CSV table of C-alpha atoms in Angstrom, one decimal:
chain,number,residue,atom,x,y,z
A,1,MET,CA,-23.5,5.4,4.8
A,2,SER,CA,-24.9,2.4,7.0
A,3,GLN,CA,-21.4,0.9,7.0
A,4,LEU,CA,-19.6,4.1,8.3
A,5,ALA,CA,-20.1,2.6,11.9
A,6,TYR,CA,-17.8,-0.2,11.1
A,7,SER,CA,-15.4,1.7,8.9
A,8,SER,CA,-11.8,2.5,9.7
A,9,VAL,CA,-12.7,6.5,9.9
A,10,PRO,CA,-12.3,7.6,13.2
A,11,ALA,CA,-15.5,9.0,15.0
A,12,TRP,CA,-13.9,12.2,15.0
A,13,ALA,CA,-13.4,12.5,11.5
A,14,ARG,CA,-16.8,11.3,10.2
A,15,THR,CA,-18.1,14.7,9.9
A,16,GLN,CA,-16.9,18.1,9.3
A,17,ASP,CA,-20.0,19.5,11.1
A,18,GLU,CA,-18.2,22.4,13.5
A,19,ALA,CA,-22.0,23.2,15.7
A,20,ALA,CA,-20.5,22.4,18.9
A,21,PRO,CA,-17.0,24.3,19.8
A,22,PRO,CA,-14.3,21.9,20.9
A,23,SER,CA,-13.8,21.5,24.6
A,24,THR,CA,-11.1,23.2,26.1
A,25,ASP,CA,-10.4,20.3,28.6
A,26,LEU,CA,-7.4,18.1,27.9
A,27,PRO,CA,-8.9,15.0,26.3
A,28,ASP,CA,-6.3,12.6,28.1
A,29,THR,CA,-4.9,13.3,31.7
A,30,THR,CA,-3.5,9.6,32.2
A,31,GLY,CA,0.0,10.6,30.5
A,32,ARG,CA,3.5,10.6,32.1
A,33,GLU,CA,4.5,12.6,29.3
A,34,TYR,CA,2.8,14.7,26.6
A,35,VAL,CA,3.1,15.8,23.0
A,36,LEU,CA,1.0,18.4,22.1
A,37,ILE,CA,0.4,19.5,18.6
A,38,GLY,CA,-1.4,22.7,17.5
A,39,VAL,CA,-2.1,22.9,13.7
A,40,GLY,CA,-2.7,26.4,12.7
A,41,ASP,CA,-0.9,29.9,12.6
A,42,PRO,CA,1.0,30.4,15.8
A,43,ALA,CA,1.2,34.3,15.0
A,44,ALA,CA,-2.6,34.6,14.6
A,45,GLN,CA,-4.5,36.3,17.2
A,46,PRO,CA,-7.1,34.5,19.1
A,47,MET,CA,-10.6,34.9,17.7
A,48,ALA,CA,-14.0,35.3,19.8
A,49,GLY,CA,-15.8,32.3,20.4
A,50,ALA,CA,-14.6,29.1,19.6
A,51,PRO,CA,-10.5,28.6,20.6
A,52,SER,CA,-7.8,27.7,17.9
A,53,ALA,CA,-6.4,24.8,17.6
A,54,ILE,CA,-3.3,26.7,18.7
A,55,ASP,CA,-5.0,28.2,21.8
A,56,LEU,CA,-6.2,24.9,22.7
A,57,VAL,CA,-2.8,23.6,22.6
A,58,ARG,CA,-1.3,26.6,24.9
A,59,ALA,CA,-4.3,26.0,27.3
A,60,TRP,CA,-3.3,22.3,27.5
A,61,ALA,CA,0.3,22.8,28.1
A,62,GLN,CA,-0.6,25.4,31.0
A,63,VAL,CA,-2.9,22.9,32.8
A,64,LEU,CA,-0.4,20.0,32.9
A,65,SER,CA,1.8,19.5,36.2
A,66,PRO,CA,5.1,21.3,36.1
A,67,GLU,CA,6.5,17.7,36.7
A,68,ILE,CA,5.2,16.3,33.4
A,69,ARG,CA,7.4,16.2,30.6
A,70,ARG,CA,6.0,17.9,27.7
A,71,SER,CA,6.7,19.0,24.3
A,72,VAL,CA,4.5,21.6,22.6
A,73,LEU,CA,4.7,21.6,18.3
A,74,LEU,CA,2.9,24.5,16.7
A,75,GLY,CA,2.5,25.5,13.1
A,76,ASP,CA,0.7,25.1,9.9
A,77,GLN,CA,2.7,23.0,7.7
A,78,ALA,CA,1.7,19.2,8.3
A,79,ASP,CA,5.1,17.7,7.1
A,80,THR,CA,7.1,20.0,9.0
A,81,LEU,CA,5.1,19.1,12.5
A,82,ALA,CA,5.2,15.1,11.2
A,83,GLY,CA,9.1,15.6,11.1
A,84,GLN,CA,8.9,17.3,14.4
A,85,LEU,CA,6.6,14.4,15.8
A,86,ARG,CA,9.0,11.7,14.6
A,87,GLU,CA,11.8,13.4,16.2
A,88,THR,CA,10.0,14.1,19.4
A,89,LEU,CA,8.7,10.3,19.6
A,90,ARG,CA,12.4,9.0,19.2
A,91,ASP,CA,12.8,10.4,22.6
A,92,SER,CA,9.7,9.7,24.4
A,93,THR,CA,9.3,7.2,27.3
A,94,VAL,CA,6.5,4.8,28.1
A,95,GLY,CA,3.2,6.8,29.1
A,96,VAL,CA,3.8,9.4,26.3
A,97,ARG,CA,0.2,10.7,24.9
A,98,VAL,CA,0.1,12.7,21.7
A,99,VAL,CA,-2.7,15.2,21.4
A,100,ILE,CA,-3.4,16.8,18.3
A,101,ALA,CA,-5.7,19.7,17.5
A,102,GLY,CA,-6.5,21.1,13.9
A,103,PRO,CA,-8.1,20.2,10.6
A,104,THR,CA,-9.4,16.8,10.3
A,105,GLY,CA,-7.1,16.2,7.2
A,106,THR,CA,-4.0,17.3,8.9
A,107,CYS,CA,-5.1,15.4,12.1
A,108,LEU,CA,-5.4,12.1,10.3
A,109,ARG,CA,-2.1,12.7,8.5
A,110,LEU,CA,-0.4,13.4,11.9
A,111,ARG,CA,-2.1,10.4,13.6
A,112,ALA,CA,-0.5,8.1,10.9
A,113,THR,CA,3.0,9.5,11.8
A,114,ALA,CA,2.1,8.7,15.5
A,115,ILE,CA,1.1,5.2,14.6
A,116,ASP,CA,3.9,4.5,12.5
A,117,ALA,CA,6.2,5.4,15.4
A,118,GLY,CA,4.8,2.6,17.4
A,119,LEU,CA,1.7,4.7,19.2
A,120,GLU,CA,-1.5,2.7,20.0
A,121,ASP,CA,-4.8,4.5,19.4
A,122,ASP,CA,-5.6,5.0,23.3
A,123,GLU,CA,-2.2,6.7,23.5
A,124,ILE,CA,-3.4,9.5,20.6
A,125,SER,CA,-6.1,11.9,21.3
A,126,VAL,CA,-7.5,14.1,18.6
A,127,VAL,CA,-9.4,17.3,18.5
A,128,PRO,CA,-10.9,18.5,15.2
A,129,VAL,CA,-10.7,22.6,14.8
A,130,GLY,CA,-11.6,24.3,11.8
A,131,SER,CA,-12.0,22.6,8.3
A,132,GLY,CA,-9.2,22.1,5.6
A,133,PRO,CA,-8.3,19.5,2.8
A,134,VAL,CA,-8.2,15.7,3.6
A,135,ASP,CA,-6.0,13.5,1.4
A,136,ILE,CA,-7.8,10.9,-1.2
A,137,PHE,CA,-5.8,8.0,-2.5
A,138,CYS,CA,-6.4,7.0,-5.9
A,139,SER,CA,-7.2,3.1,-6.2
A,140,HIS,CA,-6.4,3.2,-9.8
A,141,CYS,CA,-3.3,5.6,-10.1
A,142,ARG,CA,-2.0,5.5,-6.6
A,143,THR,CA,-1.8,9.5,-6.6
A,144,THR,CA,-2.9,11.3,-3.4
A,145,THR,CA,-5.1,14.1,-4.1
A,146,ARG,CA,-5.5,17.0,-1.4
A,147,THR,CA,-8.9,18.5,-1.6
A,148,ILE,CA,-12.0,19.5,0.6
A,149,ALA,CA,-14.4,16.5,0.6
A,150,ALA,CA,-16.4,14.5,3.1
A,151,ILE,CA,-17.3,10.7,2.6
A,152,ASP,CA,-19.4,10.0,-0.5
A,153,ASP,CA,-18.2,13.1,-2.3
A,154,VAL,CA,-16.9,12.7,-5.6
A,155,ILE,CA,-13.6,14.5,-6.5
A,156,SER,CA,-11.5,14.6,-9.7
A,157,CYS,CA,-8.2,12.4,-9.2
A,158,ASP,CA,-5.0,15.0,-9.8
A,159,GLY,CA,-3.3,11.9,-11.5
A,160,CYS,CA,-5.8,9.7,-13.9
A,161,ASP,CA,-8.5,12.5,-13.9
A,162,ARG,CA,-11.2,9.8,-12.8
A,163,ASP,CA,-14.1,10.9,-10.9
A,164,LEU,CA,-13.5,9.3,-7.4
A,165,LEU,CA,-16.0,8.3,-4.8
A,166,VAL,CA,-14.6,9.2,-1.4
A,167,TYR,CA,-15.1,5.7,0.2
A,168,TYR,CA,-15.4,5.4,4.2
A,169,HIS,CA,-12.0,3.9,4.7
A,170,VAL,CA,-8.7,5.7,6.1
A,171,SER,CA,-5.6,4.3,5.8
A,172,ARG,CA,-3.8,4.1,9.3
A,173,ARG,CA,-0.5,4.3,7.5
A,174,THR,CA,-1.0,7.4,5.6
A,175,GLY,CA,-4.1,9.0,7.0
A,176,ALA,CA,-5.6,9.2,3.6
A,177,PHE,CA,-9.4,8.2,2.4
A,178,LEU,CA,-9.7,5.6,-0.3
A,179,GLY,CA,-11.1,7.0,-3.5
A,180,PHE,CA,-12.2,4.8,-6.3
A,181,MET,CA,-13.7,5.4,-9.7
A,182,VAL,CA,-17.3,6.5,-9.1
A,183,ASP,CA,-19.1,4.7,-11.7
A,184,ALA,CA,-16.2,1.8,-12.6
A,185,GLU,CA,-18.8,-0.9,-13.4
A,186,THR,CA,-20.2,0.8,-16.2
A,187,ALA,CA,-18.6,4.0,-17.3
A,188,GLU,CA,-16.2,4.2,-20.3
A,189,SER,CA,-13.3,6.8,-19.5
A,190,PRO,CA,-11.9,7.7,-23.2
A,191,GLY,CA,-8.2,7.8,-22.9
A,192,VAL,CA,-7.7,6.4,-19.7
A,193,PRO,CA,-6.5,2.8,-19.6
A,194,ARG,CA,-8.3,0.6,-17.0
């Protein structure tokens, strides 16, 4: 993993280590407008110890000055939140900041939505909270497999059943890690066309 420092994987998505709880401070205080996104069950009761993504977003919304426009998006479905984010960003103004809290895989997908809407990296802050599946794009059959995995893990592709190495590359457009056949140079896959 020596090349990880030079990869497209954001620093916050490189490990799934949950040793340190996330800070409750708003990561970016330079915005004139905020879209705060919490991924999780909004009806869940707060847990003792580390705050949930929903708790973080609710706290951040409270610390913003009343004059600052804000949109708070809470939910447990990434596709629904991505649609809401697209709609919200259509009405946003210069100086908008998007702050996302949730599992790494979902954060990568929502970050891709914000980038697709025209935001730059310095306008997006991400606070990974909890664990969950990530998307792995198969370079062979173009299927995206959602599974719990980390960089350098080997997973089975849902489309072509190849054993894929989870590579240290993340698509800015889709938020998916790149996966390719782990032993493509040497292995023969019976019944799987190359």
